[in-house]
Amino acid sequence: MHATCVIYNPAAGRGRAERLLKTLPPARAAGVELRPTSHATHAIELAREAADEGFAKVVAAGGDGTVHEVANGILQSDRRDTIFSVWPIGSANDFAFTLGMDRWWAQRERNAPTETLEIDVGRVTTANRAVYFVCNLGVGFNGMVNGEARHTRWLKGLPLYAWAFLKALVKHFDRPTMTIRFDERVVTTPTLALSVLNGQREGNFPLRPNASLTDGLFDYMHATRLTRMHLLRYLPAMARGKLPENHRLVGLGRAARIEVSCEIPLCVHADGEFVCVPDEGIKEISLEVLPKCLRVEVFPPALYGGLK
């Protein structure tokens, strides 16, 4: 039995995943079993099987979509001692950034040491299913931005999501009335977008740079009656993680449980993967934090400044 199972999407990063995995040093590759995905959600199945088979470590080699599926597979397994690791390759690596593992490829030649950390995980529940997420969830406009990003193949990273943001700004600018419960506080208002973060970034934008993976709370950004001009004005600040702290149309806070009810069907993504789209007719979701339920591999704080 190999110690490590690496699950990767051969198409991730336009084939970059497969090319990079071939460069693994022989000593490291000798203890690794590679399992490519062949279709959507396949990584969930592969990760669940790998965890149940007893692999000590299961790796997501890809972007946030692969990370999302592999994490869900591990969490669906019967084992609780599996270590989850990320080798970032995709067009968005938000979770790897929060972990400090976005430097994995640069550190691998040094054979840099790693540690294990227990982190929180989010769970979103709809009328017909429950899905785990490790980094971010977006409701409304954010879901539409995610859809535009998935249909753009000629960019990656922050430029990809900035372009998708601008396309969504033209095509999908709705502010339906939502009732949102943040723990015991309830707000009913027209809502452009709700960002719920376990990590620090969504779509490469550092929306909540002080968010922690280990505090038992979500960090959220609730945008209400913002106009297109507001969004264009704040786009550069969003890219730098400098959102206005006291804007009357933007609510920032923390909560362990969030419930959303909308007058029209919702568009929701989790870690860049759709939870529901308007055609499904889902108008209500609930979110909760599952404290310290996933073991992840990280670099020691001295290598990247520390994990909050």
PDB file of C-alpha atoms in Angstrom:
ATOM      1  CA  MET A   1       0.000   0.000   0.000  1.00  0.00           C
ATOM      2  CA  HIS A   2       1.348   3.444  -0.956  1.00  0.00           C
ATOM      3  CA  ALA A   3       1.391   6.068   1.781  1.00  0.00           C
ATOM      4  CA  THR A   4      -0.079   8.780  -0.445  1.00  0.00           C
ATOM      5  CA  CYS A   5      -2.852   8.823  -3.032  1.00  0.00           C
ATOM      6  CA  VAL A   6      -2.780  11.776  -5.445  1.00  0.00           C
ATOM      7  CA  ILE A   7      -6.058  12.541  -7.197  1.00  0.00           C
ATOM      8  CA  TYR A   8      -5.767  14.859 -10.159  1.00  0.00           C
ATOM      9  CA  ASN A   9      -7.754  16.168 -13.077  1.00  0.00           C
ATOM     10  CA  PRO A  10      -5.703  15.584 -16.273  1.00  0.00           C
ATOM     11  CA  ALA A  11      -7.289  18.708 -17.753  1.00  0.00           C
ATOM     12  CA  ALA A  12      -6.487  20.978 -14.785  1.00  0.00           C
ATOM     13  CA  GLY A  13      -4.444  24.008 -15.767  1.00  0.00           C
ATOM     14  CA  ARG A  14      -4.860  22.991 -19.430  1.00  0.00           C
ATOM     15  CA  GLY A  15      -2.933  19.763 -18.873  1.00  0.00           C
ATOM     16  CA  ARG A  16      -0.416  21.324 -16.482  1.00  0.00           C
ATOM     17  CA  ALA A  17      -1.358  18.871 -13.725  1.00  0.00           C
ATOM     18  CA  GLU A  18      -0.182  15.824 -15.622  1.00  0.00           C
ATOM     19  CA  ARG A  19       3.021  17.544 -16.762  1.00  0.00           C
ATOM     20  CA  LEU A  20       3.944  18.662 -13.244  1.00  0.00           C
ATOM     21  CA  LEU A  21       3.221  15.290 -11.666  1.00  0.00           C
ATOM     22  CA  LYS A  22       5.711  13.708 -14.056  1.00  0.00           C
ATOM     23  CA  THR A  23       8.434  15.912 -12.521  1.00  0.00           C
ATOM     24  CA  LEU A  24       8.056  14.443  -9.010  1.00  0.00           C
ATOM     25  CA  PRO A  25      11.459  13.412  -7.601  1.00  0.00           C
ATOM     26  CA  PRO A  26      11.852   9.605  -7.730  1.00  0.00           C
ATOM     27  CA  ALA A  27      12.067   9.285  -3.934  1.00  0.00           C
ATOM     28  CA  ARG A  28       8.760  11.084  -3.515  1.00  0.00           C
ATOM     29  CA  ALA A  29       7.084   9.377  -6.479  1.00  0.00           C
ATOM     30  CA  ALA A  30       7.968   5.930  -5.103  1.00  0.00           C
ATOM     31  CA  GLY A  31       5.502   6.387  -2.243  1.00  0.00           C
ATOM     32  CA  VAL A  32       2.736   7.902  -4.350  1.00  0.00           C
ATOM     33  CA  GLU A  33      -0.159   6.363  -6.246  1.00  0.00           C
ATOM     34  CA  LEU A  34      -1.664   8.597  -8.950  1.00  0.00           C
ATOM     35  CA  ARG A  35      -5.385   8.369  -9.718  1.00  0.00           C
ATOM     36  CA  PRO A  36      -6.724  10.598 -12.531  1.00  0.00           C
ATOM     37  CA  THR A  37     -10.347  11.696 -12.709  1.00  0.00           C
ATOM     38  CA  SER A  38     -12.432  10.985 -15.790  1.00  0.00           C
ATOM     39  CA  HIS A  39     -15.645  12.933 -15.204  1.00  0.00           C
ATOM     40  CA  ALA A  40     -17.305  15.498 -12.957  1.00  0.00           C
ATOM     41  CA  THR A  41     -17.566  14.442  -9.281  1.00  0.00           C
ATOM     42  CA  HIS A  42     -15.205  11.496  -9.943  1.00  0.00           C
ATOM     43  CA  ALA A  43     -12.702  12.928  -7.441  1.00  0.00           C
ATOM     44  CA  ILE A  44     -15.313  12.560  -4.673  1.00  0.00           C
ATOM     45  CA  GLU A  45     -15.587   8.852  -5.383  1.00  0.00           C
ATOM     46  CA  LEU A  46     -11.823   8.373  -5.701  1.00  0.00           C
ATOM     47  CA  ALA A  47     -11.088  10.245  -2.461  1.00  0.00           C
ATOM     48  CA  ARG A  48     -13.709   8.336  -0.495  1.00  0.00           C
ATOM     49  CA  GLU A  49     -12.301   5.034  -1.779  1.00  0.00           C
ATOM     50  CA  ALA A  50      -8.706   6.074  -1.023  1.00  0.00           C
ATOM     51  CA  ALA A  51      -9.581   7.073   2.539  1.00  0.00           C
ATOM     52  CA  ASP A  52     -11.520   3.858   3.143  1.00  0.00           C
ATOM     53  CA  GLU A  53      -8.612   1.833   1.708  1.00  0.00           C
ATOM     54  CA  GLY A  54      -6.361   3.255   4.414  1.00  0.00           C
ATOM     55  CA  PHE A  55      -4.103   5.736   2.591  1.00  0.00           C
ATOM     56  CA  ALA A  56      -2.422   7.919   5.210  1.00  0.00           C
ATOM     57  CA  LYS A  57      -2.635  10.986   2.964  1.00  0.00           C
ATOM     58  CA  VAL A  58      -4.992  11.895   0.111  1.00  0.00           C
ATOM     59  CA  VAL A  59      -3.875  14.759  -2.125  1.00  0.00           C
ATOM     60  CA  ALA A  60      -5.909  17.035  -4.390  1.00  0.00           C
ATOM     61  CA  ALA A  61      -3.618  18.016  -7.280  1.00  0.00           C
ATOM     62  CA  GLY A  62      -5.527  20.731  -9.091  1.00  0.00           C
ATOM     63  CA  GLY A  63      -7.511  23.873  -8.432  1.00  0.00           C
ATOM     64  CA  ASP A  64     -10.301  24.615  -5.992  1.00  0.00           C
ATOM     65  CA  GLY A  65     -12.750  22.381  -7.868  1.00  0.00           C
ATOM     66  CA  THR A  66     -10.546  19.336  -7.322  1.00  0.00           C
ATOM     67  CA  VAL A  67      -9.907  20.438  -3.731  1.00  0.00           C
ATOM     68  CA  HIS A  68     -13.661  20.672  -3.140  1.00  0.00           C
ATOM     69  CA  GLU A  69     -14.372  17.191  -4.483  1.00  0.00           C
ATOM     70  CA  VAL A  70     -11.474  15.465  -2.718  1.00  0.00           C
ATOM     71  CA  ALA A  71     -12.375  17.092   0.609  1.00  0.00           C
ATOM     72  CA  ASN A  72     -15.994  15.952   0.192  1.00  0.00           C
ATOM     73  CA  GLY A  73     -14.840  12.409  -0.550  1.00  0.00           C
ATOM     74  CA  ILE A  74     -12.635  12.257   2.550  1.00  0.00           C
ATOM     75  CA  LEU A  75     -15.415  13.662   4.733  1.00  0.00           C
ATOM     76  CA  GLN A  76     -17.879  11.103   3.354  1.00  0.00           C
ATOM     77  CA  SER A  77     -15.567   8.205   4.246  1.00  0.00           C
ATOM     78  CA  ASP A  78     -15.738   6.174   7.452  1.00  0.00           C
ATOM     79  CA  ARG A  79     -12.188   7.154   8.480  1.00  0.00           C
ATOM     80  CA  ARG A  80     -11.288  10.249  10.472  1.00  0.00           C
ATOM     81  CA  ASP A  81      -7.484   9.948  10.491  1.00  0.00           C
ATOM     82  CA  THR A  82      -6.868  10.642   6.776  1.00  0.00           C
ATOM     83  CA  ILE A  83      -4.615  13.640   6.098  1.00  0.00           C
ATOM     84  CA  PHE A  84      -5.775  15.959   3.313  1.00  0.00           C
ATOM     85  CA  SER A  85      -3.137  17.780   1.252  1.00  0.00           C
ATOM     86  CA  VAL A  86      -3.247  20.217  -1.666  1.00  0.00           C
ATOM     87  CA  TRP A  87      -0.838  20.504  -4.582  1.00  0.00           C
ATOM     88  CA  PRO A  88      -2.108  23.685  -6.300  1.00  0.00           C
ATOM     89  CA  ILE A  89      -2.332  23.588 -10.083  1.00  0.00           C
ATOM     90  CA  GLY A  90      -5.687  25.088 -11.146  1.00  0.00           C
ATOM     91  CA  SER A  91      -6.849  28.518 -12.253  1.00  0.00           C
ATOM     92  CA  ALA A  92      -7.982  29.343  -8.708  1.00  0.00           C
ATOM     93  CA  ASN A  93      -6.058  28.160  -5.657  1.00  0.00           C
ATOM     94  CA  ASP A  94      -7.904  29.986  -2.890  1.00  0.00           C
ATOM     95  CA  PHE A  95      -7.756  27.177  -0.341  1.00  0.00           C
ATOM     96  CA  ALA A  96      -4.050  26.521  -0.946  1.00  0.00           C
ATOM     97  CA  PHE A  97      -3.394  30.244  -0.451  1.00  0.00           C
ATOM     98  CA  THR A  98      -5.142  30.256   2.926  1.00  0.00           C
ATOM     99  CA  LEU A  99      -3.206  27.164   4.023  1.00  0.00           C
ATOM    100  CA  GLY A 100       0.113  28.598   2.862  1.00  0.00           C
ATOM    101  CA  MET A 101       0.387  25.622   0.482  1.00  0.00           C
ATOM    102  CA  ASP A 102       0.322  27.805  -2.635  1.00  0.00           C
ATOM    103  CA  ARG A 103       4.134  27.583  -2.442  1.00  0.00           C
ATOM    104  CA  TRP A 104       4.148  23.768  -2.539  1.00  0.00           C
ATOM    105  CA  TRP A 105       5.816  23.461  -5.944  1.00  0.00           C
ATOM    106  CA  ALA A 106       8.562  25.911  -4.962  1.00  0.00           C
ATOM    107  CA  GLN A 107       9.201  24.095  -1.673  1.00  0.00           C
ATOM    108  CA  ARG A 108       9.164  20.534  -3.056  1.00  0.00           C
ATOM    109  CA  GLU A 109      12.770  20.678  -4.310  1.00  0.00           C
ATOM    110  CA  ARG A 110      13.883  21.542  -0.780  1.00  0.00           C
ATOM    111  CA  ASN A 111      11.907  18.597   0.595  1.00  0.00           C
ATOM    112  CA  ALA A 112      10.450  21.119   3.038  1.00  0.00           C
ATOM    113  CA  PRO A 113       8.931  19.679   6.235  1.00  0.00           C
ATOM    114  CA  THR A 114       5.189  19.805   6.823  1.00  0.00           C
ATOM    115  CA  GLU A 115       2.849  19.654   9.801  1.00  0.00           C
ATOM    116  CA  THR A 116      -0.740  18.515  10.341  1.00  0.00           C
ATOM    117  CA  LEU A 117      -3.509  20.902  11.387  1.00  0.00           C
ATOM    118  CA  GLU A 118      -7.174  20.268  12.204  1.00  0.00           C
ATOM    119  CA  ILE A 119      -9.374  22.816  10.437  1.00  0.00           C
ATOM    120  CA  ASP A 120     -13.041  23.783  10.332  1.00  0.00           C
ATOM    121  CA  VAL A 121     -15.250  22.811   7.410  1.00  0.00           C
ATOM    122  CA  GLY A 122     -18.493  24.369   6.219  1.00  0.00           C
ATOM    123  CA  ARG A 123     -21.603  22.402   5.320  1.00  0.00           C
ATOM    124  CA  VAL A 124     -24.394  23.789   3.152  1.00  0.00           C
ATOM    125  CA  THR A 125     -27.762  22.044   3.112  1.00  0.00           C
ATOM    126  CA  THR A 126     -30.478  22.485   0.477  1.00  0.00           C
ATOM    127  CA  ALA A 127     -33.843  20.774   0.058  1.00  0.00           C
ATOM    128  CA  ASN A 128     -32.221  17.771  -1.607  1.00  0.00           C
ATOM    129  CA  ARG A 129     -28.597  17.457  -0.484  1.00  0.00           C
ATOM    130  CA  ALA A 130     -25.780  18.501   1.831  1.00  0.00           C
ATOM    131  CA  VAL A 131     -22.348  19.571   0.566  1.00  0.00           C
ATOM    132  CA  TYR A 132     -19.124  20.314   2.437  1.00  0.00           C
ATOM    133  CA  PHE A 133     -16.917  23.284   1.560  1.00  0.00           C
ATOM    134  CA  VAL A 134     -13.454  24.151   2.811  1.00  0.00           C
ATOM    135  CA  CYS A 135     -12.818  27.695   1.588  1.00  0.00           C
ATOM    136  CA  ASN A 136     -15.766  29.746   0.351  1.00  0.00           C
ATOM    137  CA  LEU A 137     -19.414  29.851  -0.631  1.00  0.00           C
ATOM    138  CA  GLY A 138     -21.122  32.509  -2.731  1.00  0.00           C
ATOM    139  CA  VAL A 139     -24.808  33.372  -3.096  1.00  0.00           C
ATOM    140  CA  GLY A 140     -26.407  35.511  -5.813  1.00  0.00           C
ATOM    141  CA  PHE A 141     -24.075  37.658  -7.912  1.00  0.00           C
ATOM    142  CA  ASN A 142     -21.050  35.661  -6.729  1.00  0.00           C
ATOM    143  CA  GLY A 143     -22.608  32.477  -8.070  1.00  0.00           C
ATOM    144  CA  MET A 144     -23.097  34.165 -11.433  1.00  0.00           C
ATOM    145  CA  VAL A 145     -19.458  35.339 -11.469  1.00  0.00           C
ATOM    146  CA  ASN A 146     -18.438  31.754 -10.825  1.00  0.00           C
ATOM    147  CA  GLY A 147     -20.521  30.616 -13.806  1.00  0.00           C
ATOM    148  CA  GLU A 148     -18.882  33.151 -16.112  1.00  0.00           C
ATOM    149  CA  ALA A 149     -15.416  32.081 -14.900  1.00  0.00           C
ATOM    150  CA  ARG A 150     -16.175  28.442 -15.713  1.00  0.00           C
ATOM    151  CA  HIS A 151     -16.917  29.411 -19.316  1.00  0.00           C
ATOM    152  CA  THR A 152     -13.715  31.431 -19.802  1.00  0.00           C
ATOM    153  CA  ARG A 153     -10.706  29.324 -20.836  1.00  0.00           C
ATOM    154  CA  TRP A 154      -8.158  31.901 -21.946  1.00  0.00           C
ATOM    155  CA  LEU A 155      -7.369  33.437 -18.541  1.00  0.00           C
ATOM    156  CA  LYS A 156      -6.533  32.163 -15.067  1.00  0.00           C
ATOM    157  CA  GLY A 157      -6.015  33.480 -11.553  1.00  0.00           C
ATOM    158  CA  LEU A 158      -7.149  36.971 -10.597  1.00  0.00           C
ATOM    159  CA  PRO A 159      -7.437  38.211 -14.238  1.00  0.00           C
ATOM    160  CA  LEU A 160      -9.902  35.370 -14.941  1.00  0.00           C
ATOM    161  CA  TYR A 161     -12.166  36.309 -12.049  1.00  0.00           C
ATOM    162  CA  ALA A 162     -11.902  40.044 -12.718  1.00  0.00           C
ATOM    163  CA  TRP A 163     -13.045  39.373 -16.294  1.00  0.00           C
ATOM    164  CA  ALA A 164     -15.861  37.099 -15.073  1.00  0.00           C
ATOM    165  CA  PHE A 165     -16.857  39.797 -12.564  1.00  0.00           C
ATOM    166  CA  LEU A 166     -17.199  42.373 -15.350  1.00  0.00           C
ATOM    167  CA  LYS A 167     -19.204  39.987 -17.562  1.00  0.00           C
ATOM    168  CA  ALA A 168     -21.571  39.157 -14.705  1.00  0.00           C
ATOM    169  CA  LEU A 169     -21.914  42.866 -13.956  1.00  0.00           C
ATOM    170  CA  VAL A 170     -23.455  43.326 -17.412  1.00  0.00           C
ATOM    171  CA  LYS A 171     -25.488  40.113 -17.641  1.00  0.00           C
ATOM    172  CA  HIS A 172     -26.616  39.156 -14.124  1.00  0.00           C
ATOM    173  CA  PHE A 173     -27.276  42.188 -11.940  1.00  0.00           C
ATOM    174  CA  ASP A 174     -30.209  41.185  -9.710  1.00  0.00           C
ATOM    175  CA  ARG A 175     -30.922  42.246  -6.116  1.00  0.00           C
ATOM    176  CA  PRO A 176     -33.796  40.036  -4.949  1.00  0.00           C
ATOM    177  CA  THR A 177     -35.099  40.332  -1.415  1.00  0.00           C
ATOM    178  CA  MET A 178     -33.480  37.802   0.911  1.00  0.00           C
ATOM    179  CA  THR A 179     -34.032  37.030   4.562  1.00  0.00           C
ATOM    180  CA  ILE A 180     -30.703  36.027   6.092  1.00  0.00           C
ATOM    181  CA  ARG A 181     -30.161  34.795   9.641  1.00  0.00           C
ATOM    182  CA  PHE A 182     -26.629  35.248  10.987  1.00  0.00           C
ATOM    183  CA  ASP A 183     -26.793  33.185  14.207  1.00  0.00           C
ATOM    184  CA  GLU A 184     -29.514  35.094  16.128  1.00  0.00           C
ATOM    185  CA  ARG A 185     -29.522  38.243  13.969  1.00  0.00           C
ATOM    186  CA  VAL A 186     -32.041  38.373  11.102  1.00  0.00           C
ATOM    187  CA  VAL A 187     -31.847  40.762   8.129  1.00  0.00           C
ATOM    188  CA  THR A 188     -34.436  41.127   5.339  1.00  0.00           C
ATOM    189  CA  THR A 189     -33.230  43.292   2.451  1.00  0.00           C
ATOM    190  CA  PRO A 190     -32.573  43.363  -1.293  1.00  0.00           C
ATOM    191  CA  THR A 191     -29.311  41.457  -1.674  1.00  0.00           C
ATOM    192  CA  LEU A 192     -26.800  41.526  -4.489  1.00  0.00           C
ATOM    193  CA  ALA A 193     -24.389  38.974  -3.027  1.00  0.00           C
ATOM    194  CA  LEU A 194     -23.442  37.036   0.057  1.00  0.00           C
ATOM    195  CA  SER A 195     -19.899  35.719   0.456  1.00  0.00           C
ATOM    196  CA  VAL A 196     -19.346  33.184   3.227  1.00  0.00           C
ATOM    197  CA  LEU A 197     -15.700  32.393   3.896  1.00  0.00           C
ATOM    198  CA  ASN A 198     -13.965  29.705   5.877  1.00  0.00           C
ATOM    199  CA  GLY A 199     -10.715  30.710   4.163  1.00  0.00           C
ATOM    200  CA  GLN A 200      -9.574  34.160   3.103  1.00  0.00           C
ATOM    201  CA  ARG A 201     -10.313  34.371  -0.626  1.00  0.00           C
ATOM    202  CA  GLU A 202     -13.143  33.868  -3.087  1.00  0.00           C
ATOM    203  CA  GLY A 203     -12.337  33.792  -6.795  1.00  0.00           C
ATOM    204  CA  ASN A 204      -8.783  34.994  -6.057  1.00  0.00           C
ATOM    205  CA  PHE A 205     -10.181  38.099  -4.301  1.00  0.00           C
ATOM    206  CA  PRO A 206      -8.944  38.358  -0.663  1.00  0.00           C
ATOM    207  CA  LEU A 207     -12.364  39.387   0.645  1.00  0.00           C
ATOM    208  CA  ARG A 208     -11.692  38.492   4.296  1.00  0.00           C
ATOM    209  CA  PRO A 209      -7.884  38.453   4.718  1.00  0.00           C
ATOM    210  CA  ASN A 210      -8.133  37.887   8.483  1.00  0.00           C
ATOM    211  CA  ALA A 211     -10.443  34.872   8.255  1.00  0.00           C
ATOM    212  CA  SER A 212      -9.334  31.818  10.222  1.00  0.00           C
ATOM    213  CA  LEU A 213      -9.741  28.126   9.401  1.00  0.00           C
ATOM    214  CA  THR A 214      -9.684  27.211  13.087  1.00  0.00           C
ATOM    215  CA  ASP A 215     -11.934  29.688  14.961  1.00  0.00           C
ATOM    216  CA  GLY A 216     -15.260  27.860  14.567  1.00  0.00           C
ATOM    217  CA  LEU A 217     -16.800  30.787  12.662  1.00  0.00           C
ATOM    218  CA  PHE A 218     -17.559  31.859   9.116  1.00  0.00           C
ATOM    219  CA  ASP A 219     -16.494  35.328   8.000  1.00  0.00           C
ATOM    220  CA  TYR A 220     -19.082  36.899   5.710  1.00  0.00           C
ATOM    221  CA  MET A 221     -19.597  39.849   3.404  1.00  0.00           C
ATOM    222  CA  HIS A 222     -23.221  40.797   2.714  1.00  0.00           C
ATOM    223  CA  ALA A 223     -23.697  43.245  -0.199  1.00  0.00           C
ATOM    224  CA  THR A 224     -27.204  44.725  -0.300  1.00  0.00           C
ATOM    225  CA  ARG A 225     -28.287  47.609  -2.582  1.00  0.00           C
ATOM    226  CA  LEU A 226     -24.931  48.187  -4.253  1.00  0.00           C
ATOM    227  CA  THR A 227     -25.062  49.607  -7.771  1.00  0.00           C
ATOM    228  CA  ARG A 228     -22.897  48.764 -10.759  1.00  0.00           C
ATOM    229  CA  MET A 229     -20.955  51.967 -10.151  1.00  0.00           C
ATOM    230  CA  HIS A 230     -20.295  50.915  -6.557  1.00  0.00           C
ATOM    231  CA  LEU A 231     -18.865  47.597  -7.729  1.00  0.00           C
ATOM    232  CA  LEU A 232     -16.675  49.167 -10.398  1.00  0.00           C
ATOM    233  CA  ARG A 233     -15.362  51.649  -7.839  1.00  0.00           C
ATOM    234  CA  TYR A 234     -14.563  48.918  -5.309  1.00  0.00           C
ATOM    235  CA  LEU A 235     -13.108  46.321  -7.692  1.00  0.00           C
ATOM    236  CA  PRO A 236      -9.470  47.485  -7.214  1.00  0.00           C
ATOM    237  CA  ALA A 237      -9.947  47.524  -3.427  1.00  0.00           C
ATOM    238  CA  MET A 238     -11.443  44.022  -3.512  1.00  0.00           C
ATOM    239  CA  ALA A 239      -8.402  42.781  -5.427  1.00  0.00           C
ATOM    240  CA  ARG A 240      -6.182  44.123  -2.619  1.00  0.00           C
ATOM    241  CA  GLY A 241      -8.366  42.865   0.242  1.00  0.00           C
ATOM    242  CA  LYS A 242      -9.235  46.438   1.265  1.00  0.00           C
ATOM    243  CA  LEU A 243     -13.029  46.413   1.457  1.00  0.00           C
ATOM    244  CA  PRO A 244     -14.625  49.444   3.149  1.00  0.00           C
ATOM    245  CA  GLU A 245     -15.204  48.588   6.814  1.00  0.00           C
ATOM    246  CA  ASN A 246     -18.189  50.853   7.490  1.00  0.00           C
ATOM    247  CA  HIS A 247     -20.115  51.033   4.220  1.00  0.00           C
ATOM    248  CA  ARG A 248     -23.861  51.182   4.905  1.00  0.00           C
ATOM    249  CA  LEU A 249     -24.570  48.775   2.013  1.00  0.00           C
ATOM    250  CA  VAL A 250     -21.944  46.161   2.920  1.00  0.00           C
ATOM    251  CA  GLY A 251     -22.251  44.072   6.066  1.00  0.00           C
ATOM    252  CA  LEU A 252     -19.142  42.351   7.433  1.00  0.00           C
ATOM    253  CA  GLY A 253     -19.187  39.931  10.328  1.00  0.00           C
ATOM    254  CA  ARG A 254     -18.792  36.415  11.699  1.00  0.00           C
ATOM    255  CA  ALA A 255     -21.295  33.668  12.417  1.00  0.00           C
ATOM    256  CA  ALA A 256     -21.335  29.940  13.131  1.00  0.00           C
ATOM    257  CA  ARG A 257     -24.654  29.344  11.381  1.00  0.00           C
ATOM    258  CA  ILE A 258     -26.275  31.173   8.453  1.00  0.00           C
ATOM    259  CA  GLU A 259     -29.701  30.615   6.882  1.00  0.00           C
ATOM    260  CA  VAL A 260     -30.807  32.184   3.593  1.00  0.00           C
ATOM    261  CA  SER A 261     -34.324  32.458   2.170  1.00  0.00           C
ATOM    262  CA  CYS A 262     -34.922  34.230  -1.160  1.00  0.00           C
ATOM    263  CA  GLU A 263     -37.983  35.374  -3.109  1.00  0.00           C
ATOM    264  CA  ILE A 264     -36.550  33.818  -6.298  1.00  0.00           C
ATOM    265  CA  PRO A 265     -34.506  30.625  -6.900  1.00  0.00           C
ATOM    266  CA  LEU A 266     -30.908  30.892  -5.724  1.00  0.00           C
ATOM    267  CA  CYS A 267     -27.585  30.573  -7.523  1.00  0.00           C
ATOM    268  CA  VAL A 268     -25.000  29.210  -5.075  1.00  0.00           C
ATOM    269  CA  HIS A 269     -21.442  27.932  -5.448  1.00  0.00           C
ATOM    270  CA  ALA A 270     -19.206  26.235  -2.886  1.00  0.00           C
ATOM    271  CA  ASP A 271     -15.446  26.336  -3.559  1.00  0.00           C
ATOM    272  CA  GLY A 272     -16.293  27.233  -7.169  1.00  0.00           C
ATOM    273  CA  GLU A 273     -18.612  24.242  -7.697  1.00  0.00           C
ATOM    274  CA  PHE A 274     -22.336  24.858  -8.105  1.00  0.00           C
ATOM    275  CA  VAL A 275     -24.554  23.798  -5.213  1.00  0.00           C
ATOM    276  CA  CYS A 276     -27.689  24.982  -6.997  1.00  0.00           C
ATOM    277  CA  VAL A 277     -28.628  27.071 -10.029  1.00  0.00           C
ATOM    278  CA  PRO A 278     -31.870  29.001 -10.588  1.00  0.00           C
ATOM    279  CA  ASP A 279     -33.371  26.298 -12.828  1.00  0.00           C
ATOM    280  CA  GLU A 280     -33.474  23.957  -9.808  1.00  0.00           C
ATOM    281  CA  GLY A 281     -35.934  26.225  -8.003  1.00  0.00           C
ATOM    282  CA  ILE A 282     -34.164  26.149  -4.617  1.00  0.00           C
ATOM    283  CA  LYS A 283     -35.002  29.208  -2.509  1.00  0.00           C
ATOM    284  CA  GLU A 284     -33.601  28.245   0.899  1.00  0.00           C
ATOM    285  CA  ILE A 285     -30.220  27.048   2.161  1.00  0.00           C
ATOM    286  CA  SER A 286     -28.608  26.666   5.572  1.00  0.00           C
ATOM    287  CA  LEU A 287     -24.916  26.745   6.452  1.00  0.00           C
ATOM    288  CA  GLU A 288     -23.068  25.558   9.537  1.00  0.00           C
ATOM    289  CA  VAL A 289     -19.467  25.313  10.700  1.00  0.00           C
ATOM    290  CA  LEU A 290     -18.142  21.863  11.607  1.00  0.00           C
ATOM    291  CA  PRO A 291     -15.232  22.698  13.948  1.00  0.00           C
ATOM    292  CA  LYS A 292     -11.850  21.041  13.404  1.00  0.00           C
ATOM    293  CA  CYS A 293     -13.163  18.022  11.513  1.00  0.00           C
ATOM    294  CA  LEU A 294     -10.552  17.772   8.723  1.00  0.00           C
ATOM    295  CA  ARG A 295      -6.821  17.084   9.124  1.00  0.00           C
ATOM    296  CA  VAL A 296      -4.752  19.014   6.569  1.00  0.00           C
ATOM    297  CA  GLU A 297      -1.071  19.237   5.674  1.00  0.00           C
ATOM    298  CA  VAL A 298       0.575  22.649   6.045  1.00  0.00           C
ATOM    299  CA  PHE A 299       4.082  24.069   6.025  1.00  0.00           C
ATOM    300  CA  PRO A 300       5.491  25.125   9.427  1.00  0.00           C
ATOM    301  CA  PRO A 301       4.735  28.790  10.219  1.00  0.00           C
ATOM    302  CA  ALA A 302       8.397  29.763   9.771  1.00  0.00           C
ATOM    303  CA  LEU A 303       8.156  28.988   6.051  1.00  0.00           C
ATOM    304  CA  TYR A 304       5.222  31.236   5.184  1.00  0.00           C
ATOM    305  CA  GLY A 305       4.375  33.489   8.108  1.00  0.00           C
ATOM    306  CA  GLY A 306       1.840  31.359   9.944  1.00  0.00           C
ATOM    307  CA  LEU A 307      -1.736  30.211   9.565  1.00  0.00           C
ATOM    308  CA  LYS A 308      -4.331  32.310  11.329  1.00  0.00           C
TER     309      LYS A 308
END
